């Protein structure tokens, strides 16, 4: 490096000088001197690299402003609200179920201080954290006993490890599925210590297949509810009731991973039929697992219900301690479960069901209010119109698109050339809003499915900041 270069570097302000400038001083006041100092150093490092590459020396004010903005960005929590306009109501990447007000209030209350998490207030003795949930789970499912863990993947792992460790477990080949990311039934079974016995074929599995496997010796039969996939055409699978009979005849367990696990009959709301947990228990399942944040509309949790002796074995597994729920989640779940005891009012009280049953006409009316506003903001270059579309429940409910909805369709005008890049830029502009708007690119357009847009005011208020 030449002497001239070195003197150029010397002209960059010192960290302390930047910290004394009004913009960065204010950021340090708001978020602490340590963070602001780190930001000043980072900005100076970047400026030095820029100089070395032949760039100009920036003004000290500009550097202080940059460092202040960086401090603000670091101080902002990374986890933040977004508008889910993807058309998938229970979107795993967007946090699944929105919670009921009752659940939110209960979480805040539990978070604030001490609670009787594992403490029996009546007789001043140690209690069990499952006690806050078990009665409600039994009432809503008809099971003998219940316990709760961190999510349904954990529930499946814990159930298999507690009840079928080192034992063969039969699963239909049609159900050896991957359920998002790293949850693959064969892998989970291996991790749980079970030996997977594949039964039948991908499209057809018969009772006889399970009987043969059972005669060869099994610890359990497991049924995995078809959640994010559908096998169509020439198919056959064995009903729960029949699997339960086979299991009973061979003195082995029948375990069902229900996935979404509805507690109420969804057809009464005009939604597709999903087996309820109660039906599955009635059909003879010894243990059933399901998620708390799918159709139940609660917080992330894995719920295990079934025979009392089996639940006791599960609760004695040290793994249960590692997978247990915290007080805040228990509070939310305990506030959500009672809502299901009143199906008539459930759609009004449970946001998940409210969104799933939102009438297409109401969504279209919303689209008609928003379309002119969005068009005005986007100008000539992008056409905005309203289209009927189909959304989905998501997260392990019928994978087929079933929710009739309406979307704003944003189509860049002009030729097809570069259309893909322009659509991506448009989607990025919506994601760059203060409350990021997440839509989807489909059929050569950017679609905003409005089913889950309830806060119309915030959506409209931030449109002015859109930089398409
Ligand atoms: C969703 C799902 C899981 C995983 O549940 P999480 O609560 O996301 O851990 C497991 N099995 C089935 C059948 C599912 O649908």
XYZ file of C-alpha atoms and ligand atoms in Angstrom:
483
model
C 0.000 0.000 0.000
C 1.386 3.412 -0.946
C 1.897 6.351 1.427
C -0.862 8.262 -0.380
C -3.314 5.387 0.306
C -2.392 5.338 3.965
C -3.065 9.053 4.339
C -6.423 8.555 2.668
C -7.301 5.924 5.288
C -6.206 8.321 8.005
C -8.863 10.735 6.799
C -11.616 8.341 7.852
C -13.054 9.453 11.196
C -12.306 7.539 14.384
C -15.024 5.400 15.975
C -15.381 7.866 18.847
C -15.926 10.737 16.500
C -18.732 8.854 14.749
C -20.284 8.013 18.107
C -20.328 11.706 18.990
C -22.265 12.680 15.883
C -25.977 13.290 16.491
C -27.407 10.426 14.404
C -25.231 7.728 15.929
C -25.383 9.269 19.407
C -29.181 8.933 19.240
C -28.924 5.314 18.120
C -26.478 4.604 20.960
C -28.873 6.236 23.414
C -31.752 4.060 22.167
C -29.986 0.736 21.754
C -26.798 0.904 23.755
C -23.250 2.033 23.108
C -21.946 -1.485 22.469
C -24.231 -2.060 19.484
C -23.591 1.438 18.076
C -19.822 0.955 18.400
C -20.017 -2.361 16.574
C -22.025 -0.672 13.822
C -19.486 2.193 13.570
C -16.644 -0.297 13.226
C -18.520 -2.269 10.577
C -19.264 0.869 8.575
C -15.639 2.020 8.821
C -14.404 -1.406 7.705
C -16.668 -1.184 4.667
C -15.431 2.354 3.916
C -11.810 1.212 4.157
C -12.493 -1.659 1.749
C -14.189 0.801 -0.575
C -11.167 3.143 -0.453
C -8.813 0.268 -1.123
C -10.879 -0.526 -4.204
C -10.413 3.033 -5.445
C -13.629 4.578 -4.053
C -13.983 8.067 -2.631
C -13.642 8.935 1.069
C -17.149 9.398 2.519
C -18.218 12.300 4.773
C -18.253 11.599 8.490
C -21.986 12.497 8.648
C -22.781 9.937 5.996
C -20.852 7.276 7.895
C -22.624 8.145 11.159
C -26.010 7.928 9.417
C -25.109 4.548 7.975
C -23.964 3.291 11.339
C -27.157 4.565 12.952
C -29.292 2.769 10.382
C -27.289 -0.378 10.938
C -27.758 -0.116 14.700
C -31.521 0.299 14.226
C -31.661 -2.720 11.912
C -29.740 -4.897 14.371
C -31.954 -3.795 17.234
C -35.119 -4.722 15.361
C -36.245 -8.289 16.110
C -35.789 -10.590 13.164
C -39.076 -12.358 13.851
C -41.839 -10.013 12.751
C -45.352 -9.872 11.444
C -46.079 -10.507 7.749
C -49.236 -10.573 5.631
C -49.869 -14.149 4.520
C -51.465 -13.688 1.100
C -50.181 -17.002 -0.216
C -53.589 -18.655 -0.176
C -52.353 -21.322 2.234
C -54.039 -20.655 5.553
C -51.921 -22.896 7.794
C -48.581 -21.971 6.248
C -45.757 -23.700 8.125
C -43.101 -21.192 7.017
C -45.342 -18.325 8.122
C -46.061 -19.722 11.559
C -49.265 -21.732 10.973
C -52.304 -20.994 13.126
C -53.114 -17.441 14.197
C -54.217 -17.693 17.825
C -57.532 -16.824 19.443
C -57.597 -13.696 21.611
C -58.249 -15.903 24.646
C -55.008 -17.763 23.952
C -53.003 -14.586 23.406
C -54.206 -13.117 26.694
C -53.392 -16.334 28.534
C -49.870 -16.383 27.076
C -49.182 -12.814 28.109
C -50.457 -13.493 31.620
C -48.352 -16.653 31.971
C -45.268 -14.957 30.549
C -45.434 -12.108 33.021
C -44.637 -13.996 36.206
C -45.000 -17.055 38.380
C -47.774 -19.551 37.625
C -48.895 -22.872 39.101
C -47.182 -24.770 36.278
C -46.282 -27.839 38.333
C -47.855 -26.875 41.587
C -51.134 -27.963 43.103
C -52.390 -24.773 44.708
C -55.188 -26.530 46.641
C -52.909 -28.758 48.708
C -49.594 -26.978 48.247
C -47.868 -29.942 46.660
C -46.014 -30.578 43.483
C -48.285 -30.953 40.431
C -47.959 -32.115 36.838
C -47.854 -29.653 33.948
C -50.057 -31.923 31.826
C -52.865 -31.454 34.373
C -53.717 -28.072 32.849
C -54.601 -29.760 29.568
C -55.525 -33.361 30.213
C -59.153 -32.960 31.321
C -59.963 -30.885 28.276
C -58.218 -33.291 25.940
C -60.167 -36.214 27.380
C -63.456 -34.328 27.120
C -62.795 -33.405 23.482
C -61.418 -36.758 22.281
C -62.971 -39.438 24.459
C -59.520 -40.833 25.267
C -58.518 -42.229 28.671
C -55.380 -40.158 29.122
C -53.311 -37.472 27.433
C -49.910 -35.832 27.450
C -48.398 -33.014 25.431
C -44.990 -32.257 23.890
C -43.282 -29.683 21.691
C -44.794 -30.645 18.319
C -46.300 -33.603 16.545
C -42.958 -34.784 15.184
C -41.784 -34.998 18.800
C -45.001 -36.777 19.735
C -44.446 -39.461 17.089
C -40.814 -39.890 18.120
C -41.704 -40.140 21.794
C -44.601 -42.547 21.271
C -42.559 -44.913 19.132
C -39.549 -44.767 21.419
C -41.654 -45.361 24.528
C -43.843 -48.124 23.162
C -41.915 -49.835 20.384
C -38.202 -49.366 21.037
C -36.254 -52.281 19.491
C -39.511 -53.654 18.095
C -40.693 -54.014 14.505
C -43.423 -51.545 13.521
C -45.536 -52.066 10.411
C -46.445 -49.114 8.187
C -48.102 -49.183 4.768
C -45.714 -48.319 1.933
C -48.298 -45.749 0.862
C -47.667 -43.850 4.091
C -43.860 -43.751 4.217
C -43.942 -40.058 3.550
C -41.896 -36.968 4.122
C -43.837 -34.283 5.912
C -41.907 -31.107 5.220
C -38.213 -30.657 5.822
C -36.574 -33.291 7.929
C -39.605 -35.259 9.073
C -39.586 -38.528 7.181
C -41.487 -41.386 8.713
C -38.744 -44.011 8.061
C -36.065 -41.726 9.587
C -38.168 -40.898 12.624
C -38.837 -44.582 13.213
C -35.146 -45.383 13.057
C -34.330 -42.554 15.480
C -37.044 -43.809 17.790
C -35.278 -47.170 17.876
C -37.918 -49.053 15.921
C -37.449 -51.405 13.046
C -39.640 -50.380 10.133
C -41.599 -53.164 8.499
C -42.914 -51.988 5.156
C -46.264 -53.415 4.225
C -48.179 -53.458 0.919
C -47.375 -51.186 -2.018
C -47.380 -47.449 -2.648
C -50.916 -47.394 -4.026
C -52.530 -50.478 -2.480
C -52.212 -52.075 0.910
C -54.601 -54.745 2.201
C -55.556 -56.097 5.606
C -53.902 -59.373 4.668
C -50.553 -57.564 4.282
C -50.739 -56.421 7.888
C -51.881 -59.851 9.084
C -48.877 -61.522 7.504
C -46.538 -58.976 9.086
C -48.246 -59.412 12.462
C -47.865 -63.175 12.292
C -44.139 -62.682 11.791
C -44.072 -60.656 15.015
C -44.599 -56.927 15.467
C -44.500 -54.389 18.293
C -47.070 -52.143 16.689
C -48.976 -51.169 13.593
C -48.765 -47.512 12.743
C -51.073 -45.522 10.509
C -49.903 -42.161 9.174
C -52.722 -39.933 8.040
C -52.321 -38.699 4.457
C -51.604 -35.046 4.997
C -49.516 -33.278 2.406
C -50.128 -35.811 -0.323
C -52.956 -37.741 -1.974
C -52.773 -41.139 -3.581
C -55.321 -41.186 -6.368
C -56.548 -43.716 -8.891
C -56.208 -47.471 -8.291
C -55.770 -47.356 -4.543
C -56.640 -49.330 -1.456
C -55.840 -48.858 2.172
C -56.983 -50.505 5.327
C -59.561 -48.772 7.521
C -58.560 -47.843 11.070
C -61.171 -50.173 12.536
C -59.747 -53.152 10.659
C -56.163 -52.283 11.643
C -57.276 -52.055 15.263
C -58.823 -55.552 15.003
C -55.649 -57.003 13.549
C -53.553 -55.356 16.251
C -55.864 -56.662 18.980
C -55.905 -60.186 17.577
C -52.099 -60.267 17.695
C -51.791 -58.444 21.007
C -49.838 -55.548 19.549
C -50.408 -51.795 19.600
C -52.210 -49.668 17.058
C -50.736 -46.172 16.808
C -52.150 -43.404 14.615
C -50.317 -40.241 13.571
C -53.253 -38.055 12.603
C -51.262 -34.962 11.716
C -53.832 -32.178 11.545
C -56.126 -33.864 14.039
C -59.390 -32.003 13.990
C -61.392 -31.986 17.218
C -64.651 -31.136 15.478
C -66.376 -32.369 12.333
C -65.252 -29.915 9.654
C -68.037 -30.772 7.231
C -70.485 -28.791 9.380
C -68.571 -25.694 8.223
C -68.584 -26.751 4.577
C -64.961 -27.881 4.729
C -63.660 -31.255 3.509
C -63.989 -34.169 5.913
C -61.000 -34.815 8.141
C -61.078 -37.690 10.610
C -61.538 -36.335 14.106
C -59.411 -37.503 17.005
C -62.534 -38.851 18.703
C -63.432 -40.977 15.669
C -59.929 -42.387 15.582
C -60.092 -43.320 19.258
C -63.537 -44.852 18.726
C -62.193 -46.886 15.815
C -59.791 -48.536 18.208
C -56.497 -46.626 18.107
C -54.451 -47.252 21.249
C -52.556 -43.972 20.868
C -53.210 -40.986 18.594
C -50.859 -38.052 17.955
C -51.672 -34.691 16.342
C -50.475 -31.099 16.095
C -51.595 -28.153 18.191
C -51.093 -25.549 15.471
C -52.900 -27.113 12.560
C -56.701 -27.511 12.556
C -56.773 -27.158 16.316
C -55.819 -23.522 15.741
C -53.526 -23.295 18.759
C -49.816 -22.944 19.505
C -47.116 -25.309 18.252
C -47.526 -28.508 20.251
C -47.762 -32.252 19.806
C -50.685 -33.905 21.531
C -50.751 -37.559 22.500
C -53.986 -39.207 23.620
C -54.857 -42.826 24.259
C -54.887 -45.711 26.708
C -53.970 -44.736 30.257
C -51.299 -47.424 30.745
C -49.597 -46.392 27.515
C -49.685 -42.671 28.300
C -48.117 -43.496 31.658
C -45.284 -45.335 29.946
C -44.800 -42.400 27.595
C -44.657 -39.950 30.500
C -41.990 -42.031 32.241
C -39.663 -41.849 29.236
C -36.826 -39.357 29.993
C -37.324 -38.087 26.450
C -40.650 -36.633 27.593
C -38.731 -34.270 29.878
C -36.637 -33.127 26.934
C -39.666 -32.523 24.741
C -42.012 -30.961 27.261
C -44.005 -27.761 26.761
C -43.238 -24.440 28.430
C -45.760 -22.512 30.512
C -46.560 -20.008 27.767
C -47.536 -22.705 25.276
C -49.536 -24.567 27.906
C -51.404 -21.342 28.658
C -52.253 -20.857 24.978
C -53.333 -24.446 24.474
C -55.392 -24.489 27.658
C -57.226 -21.386 26.437
C -57.768 -22.777 22.933
C -59.131 -26.238 23.789
C -62.348 -25.063 25.507
C -63.354 -23.164 22.355
C -63.758 -26.535 20.613
C -66.409 -27.582 23.103
C -68.797 -25.142 21.438
C -68.702 -25.949 17.700
C -71.554 -23.527 16.950
C -69.415 -20.560 17.898
C -66.023 -22.022 16.978
C -65.817 -20.356 13.547
C -66.403 -16.986 15.183
C -63.893 -17.483 17.981
C -61.042 -19.455 16.426
C -59.140 -17.378 13.834
C -57.964 -20.469 11.928
C -61.525 -21.645 11.379
C -62.721 -18.092 10.727
C -60.185 -17.799 7.895
C -60.880 -21.279 6.549
C -64.627 -20.564 6.378
C -64.432 -16.977 5.174
C -67.006 -16.722 2.373
C -65.616 -16.253 -1.144
C -68.065 -13.369 -1.629
C -66.576 -11.482 1.296
C -63.059 -12.032 -0.048
C -64.132 -10.796 -3.470
C -65.697 -7.666 -1.976
C -62.387 -6.989 -0.231
C -60.569 -7.484 -3.543
C -62.899 -4.959 -5.181
C -62.092 -2.390 -2.510
C -58.347 -2.945 -2.761
C -57.828 -3.341 -6.515
C -58.193 0.367 -7.425
C -55.864 1.393 -4.586
C -53.180 -1.078 -5.596
C -53.593 -0.135 -9.271
C -53.235 3.567 -8.436
C -50.022 2.871 -6.578
C -48.503 0.614 -9.256
C -49.368 2.815 -12.237
C -49.475 1.939 -15.908
C -46.695 -0.604 -15.966
C -48.632 -3.230 -14.045
C -52.198 -4.354 -14.627
C -54.234 -5.180 -11.539
C -57.372 -7.261 -11.783
C -59.371 -9.657 -9.632
C -59.436 -13.390 -10.242
C -61.143 -16.325 -8.600
C -58.563 -18.682 -7.198
C -58.239 -21.690 -4.979
C -56.323 -21.696 -1.771
C -55.525 -24.537 0.536
C -55.808 -25.371 4.174
C -52.118 -26.237 4.371
C -49.967 -27.973 6.950
C -51.256 -31.436 6.676
C -54.821 -31.173 5.739
C -56.232 -32.257 2.437
C -53.509 -31.351 -0.039
C -55.980 -30.810 -2.831
C -56.845 -27.170 -3.362
C -60.258 -26.638 -1.898
C -60.774 -23.100 -0.634
C -62.597 -20.951 -3.177
C -61.078 -17.530 -2.841
C -60.305 -14.307 -4.698
C -56.956 -12.739 -5.463
C -55.521 -9.528 -6.822
C -53.634 -10.491 -9.971
C -50.698 -8.242 -10.772
C -49.417 -8.621 -14.330
C -46.530 -6.578 -15.745
C -47.610 -5.026 -19.054
C -45.551 -5.418 -22.203
C -43.991 -8.450 -23.799
C -43.137 -11.750 -22.244
C -39.414 -10.984 -22.332
C -38.031 -10.515 -18.868
C -41.470 -11.236 -17.380
C -40.059 -13.698 -14.855
C -37.529 -11.193 -13.525
C -40.167 -8.454 -13.348
C -42.507 -10.706 -11.404
C -39.737 -11.537 -8.974
C -38.957 -7.841 -8.533
C -42.645 -7.123 -7.898
C -42.854 -9.868 -5.281
C -39.677 -8.499 -3.665
C -41.156 -4.975 -3.550
C -44.181 -6.276 -1.634
C -41.883 -8.172 0.728
C -39.904 -4.982 1.354
C -42.914 -3.202 2.884
C -42.869 -2.429 6.628
C -45.225 -5.382 7.143
C -43.943 -7.666 4.379
C -46.642 -8.937 2.037
C -46.048 -12.521 0.924
C -47.952 -13.576 -2.188
C -47.234 -16.157 -4.836
C -46.162 -16.138 -8.449
C -48.439 -18.320 -10.541
C -49.784 -18.389 -14.078
C -47.464 -15.638 -15.233
C -48.666 -13.175 -12.603
C -48.125 -12.164 -8.993
C -51.157 -13.239 -6.979
C -52.298 -11.862 -3.639
C -54.917 -14.280 -2.277
C -56.948 -12.145 0.127
C -58.475 -14.910 2.265
C -56.137 -14.190 5.172
C -56.111 -10.404 4.864
C -58.115 -9.091 7.793
C -56.158 -5.949 8.643
C -57.163 -4.008 5.562
C -56.229 -0.655 7.136
C -52.564 -1.519 7.660
C -52.338 -3.057 4.208
C -53.669 0.130 2.615
C -51.718 2.506 4.846
C -48.375 1.060 3.803
C -49.087 0.944 0.050
C -47.539 4.417 -0.253
C -44.199 2.893 0.641
C -44.309 0.344 -2.157
C -41.357 0.804 -4.553
C -42.145 -1.433 -7.504
C -47.805 -32.147 10.274
C -47.604 -33.569 10.480
C -46.555 -34.042 11.299
C -45.595 -33.107 11.963
O -46.256 -32.320 12.911
P -45.550 -31.030 13.543
O -46.522 -30.537 14.551
O -45.324 -30.086 12.413
O -44.277 -31.488 14.149
C -46.436 -35.388 11.473
N -47.271 -36.253 10.884
C -48.295 -35.838 10.097
C -49.201 -36.858 9.476
C -48.498 -34.490 9.870
O -49.488 -34.079 9.091
